Amino acid sequence: MKTDESLNVLGEKLETCGTDPKTGFYRDGCCNTGPDDLGNHTVCAIVTADFLDYSKARGNDLSTPRPEFGFPGLKPGDSWCLCAGRWQEAFEANCPPRVKLRATHQNALEICQLNDLKAHTADLS
């Protein structure tokens, strides 16, 4: 179960990550998390072709539609709540997608460093 007052990595109220396609572990458009979210789907990323190729090569194909799960498949430019561990792996492999910090849940900081996320921000100038 998610908390009602989710905070982002900046300590502010968590903003919506994406609604087309609808993202989030709870498919509420936000990167909310809770005890049943074992993957820590907390990083709001704007996926790129490079990242989608990387993720597919790592065993997580996010670009192929899976209608049986209500998943349309992602395309470059889509916003999606990624597992913090996958974002960190992509960061270490030099192909991380950009991040919406205001829509990235504070629990991402259990795995990712704030400075690394900030270095790839899409929503702060």
Short mmCIF file of C-alpha atoms in Angstrom, two decimals:
data_model
loop_
_atom_site.label_atom_id
_atom_site.label_comp_id
_atom_site.label_asym_id
_atom_site.label_seq_id
_atom_site.Cartn_x
_atom_site.Cartn_y
_atom_site.Cartn_z
CA MET A 1 0.00 0.00 0.00
CA LYS A 2 1.34 3.41 -0.95
CA THR A 3 1.57 6.34 1.40
CA ASP A 4 -0.76 9.31 0.97
CA GLU A 5 1.91 11.98 1.22
CA SER A 6 4.68 10.72 -1.03
CA LEU A 7 7.74 12.95 -1.31
CA ASN A 8 10.18 13.31 -4.16
CA VAL A 9 13.98 13.31 -3.98
CA LEU A 10 13.90 17.07 -3.35
CA GLY A 11 11.71 16.62 -0.26
CA GLU A 12 8.65 18.08 -1.99
CA LYS A 13 5.27 16.56 -2.85
CA LEU A 14 5.69 13.85 -5.50
CA GLU A 15 4.49 14.99 -8.94
CA THR A 16 2.95 12.86 -11.68
CA CYS A 17 5.46 11.02 -13.85
CA GLY A 18 3.36 9.95 -16.82
CA THR A 19 -0.18 9.11 -17.86
CA ASP A 20 0.24 8.11 -21.52
CA PRO A 21 1.11 5.37 -21.02
CA LYS A 22 0.01 5.29 -17.39
CA THR A 23 3.06 4.45 -15.30
CA GLY A 24 3.91 3.57 -11.73
CA PHE A 25 3.91 0.36 -9.79
CA TYR A 26 0.29 1.13 -8.88
CA ARG A 27 -0.49 2.45 -12.40
CA ASP A 28 -1.55 5.75 -10.88
CA GLY A 29 0.76 7.89 -13.04
CA CYS A 30 3.16 8.44 -10.14
CA CYS A 31 6.30 6.68 -8.93
CA ASN A 32 4.67 5.78 -5.63
CA THR A 33 6.02 2.76 -3.82
CA GLY A 34 5.16 0.53 -0.92
CA PRO A 35 6.15 -2.76 0.70
CA ASP A 36 4.75 -4.80 -2.21
CA ASP A 37 6.94 -2.92 -4.75
CA LEU A 38 9.97 -5.17 -4.50
CA GLY A 39 11.56 -3.55 -7.56
CA ASN A 40 11.55 -0.02 -6.09
CA HIS A 41 9.89 1.52 -9.20
CA THR A 42 10.71 5.05 -8.05
CA VAL A 43 12.79 6.83 -10.73
CA CYS A 44 10.72 8.87 -13.17
CA ALA A 45 12.67 8.64 -16.40
CA ILE A 46 12.18 9.86 -19.94
CA VAL A 47 13.23 6.76 -21.84
CA THR A 48 15.57 6.90 -24.82
CA ALA A 49 16.24 4.43 -27.61
CA ASP A 50 19.68 3.74 -26.08
CA PHE A 51 18.15 3.01 -22.70
CA LEU A 52 15.42 0.78 -24.17
CA ASP A 53 18.08 -1.20 -26.06
CA TYR A 54 20.20 -1.45 -22.90
CA SER A 55 17.26 -2.61 -20.78
CA LYS A 56 16.25 -5.21 -23.38
CA ALA A 57 19.83 -6.54 -23.48
CA ARG A 58 19.69 -6.81 -19.67
CA GLY A 59 16.54 -8.94 -19.85
CA ASN A 60 13.83 -6.33 -19.37
CA ASP A 61 12.17 -5.58 -22.71
CA LEU A 62 10.21 -2.39 -22.18
CA SER A 63 9.60 -1.63 -25.85
CA THR A 64 7.53 -4.67 -26.86
CA PRO A 65 3.79 -4.36 -26.16
CA ARG A 66 2.41 -6.93 -23.69
CA PRO A 67 -1.37 -6.53 -24.02
CA GLU A 68 -2.00 -9.44 -21.66
CA PHE A 69 -0.56 -7.21 -18.91
CA GLY A 70 -2.10 -3.99 -20.22
CA PHE A 71 1.38 -2.79 -21.25
CA PRO A 72 1.55 -0.87 -24.56
CA GLY A 73 5.35 -0.93 -24.86
CA LEU A 74 7.47 2.17 -24.48
CA LYS A 75 8.94 4.40 -27.16
CA PRO A 76 11.63 7.08 -26.84
CA GLY A 77 10.25 10.13 -25.08
CA ASP A 78 7.80 8.23 -22.86
CA SER A 79 7.94 8.91 -19.12
CA TRP A 80 8.13 5.76 -17.02
CA CYS A 81 8.76 4.79 -13.41
CA LEU A 82 11.90 2.69 -13.56
CA CYS A 83 13.32 0.43 -10.91
CA ALA A 84 15.97 2.48 -9.14
CA GLY A 85 18.41 -0.40 -9.56
CA ARG A 86 17.93 -0.46 -13.36
CA TRP A 87 18.50 3.30 -13.58
CA GLN A 88 21.65 2.90 -11.50
CA GLU A 89 22.88 0.09 -13.77
CA ALA A 90 22.24 2.24 -16.83
CA PHE A 91 24.04 5.14 -15.16
CA GLU A 92 27.06 2.95 -14.51
CA ALA A 93 26.93 1.78 -18.15
CA ASN A 94 26.85 5.41 -19.35
CA CYS A 95 23.35 5.25 -20.87
CA PRO A 96 20.96 6.53 -18.20
CA PRO A 97 17.74 8.17 -19.32
CA ARG A 98 16.97 11.69 -18.15
CA VAL A 99 15.11 12.01 -14.87
CA LYS A 100 12.16 14.07 -13.70
CA LEU A 101 13.34 14.81 -10.16
CA ARG A 102 10.02 16.26 -9.03
CA ALA A 103 8.33 12.98 -10.00
CA THR A 104 11.07 10.68 -8.63
CA HIS A 105 10.14 9.18 -5.26
CA GLN A 106 12.50 9.78 -2.35
CA ASN A 107 12.97 6.00 -1.96
CA ALA A 108 15.09 6.08 -5.12
CA LEU A 109 17.81 7.51 -2.89
CA GLU A 110 18.14 4.09 -1.26
CA ILE A 111 19.97 3.04 -4.44
CA CYS A 112 20.80 6.17 -6.47
CA GLN A 113 22.81 9.21 -5.47
CA LEU A 114 20.98 12.54 -5.65
CA ASN A 115 23.91 14.19 -7.44
CA ASP A 116 23.84 11.48 -10.14
CA LEU A 117 20.10 11.95 -10.62
CA LYS A 118 20.54 15.74 -10.72
CA ALA A 119 23.24 15.40 -13.37
CA HIS A 120 20.61 13.81 -15.64
CA THR A 121 17.64 15.96 -14.71
CA ALA A 122 14.98 16.87 -17.25
CA ASP A 123 12.92 19.18 -15.05
CA LEU A 124 15.35 21.52 -13.30
CA SER A 125 17.35 24.22 -14.99
#
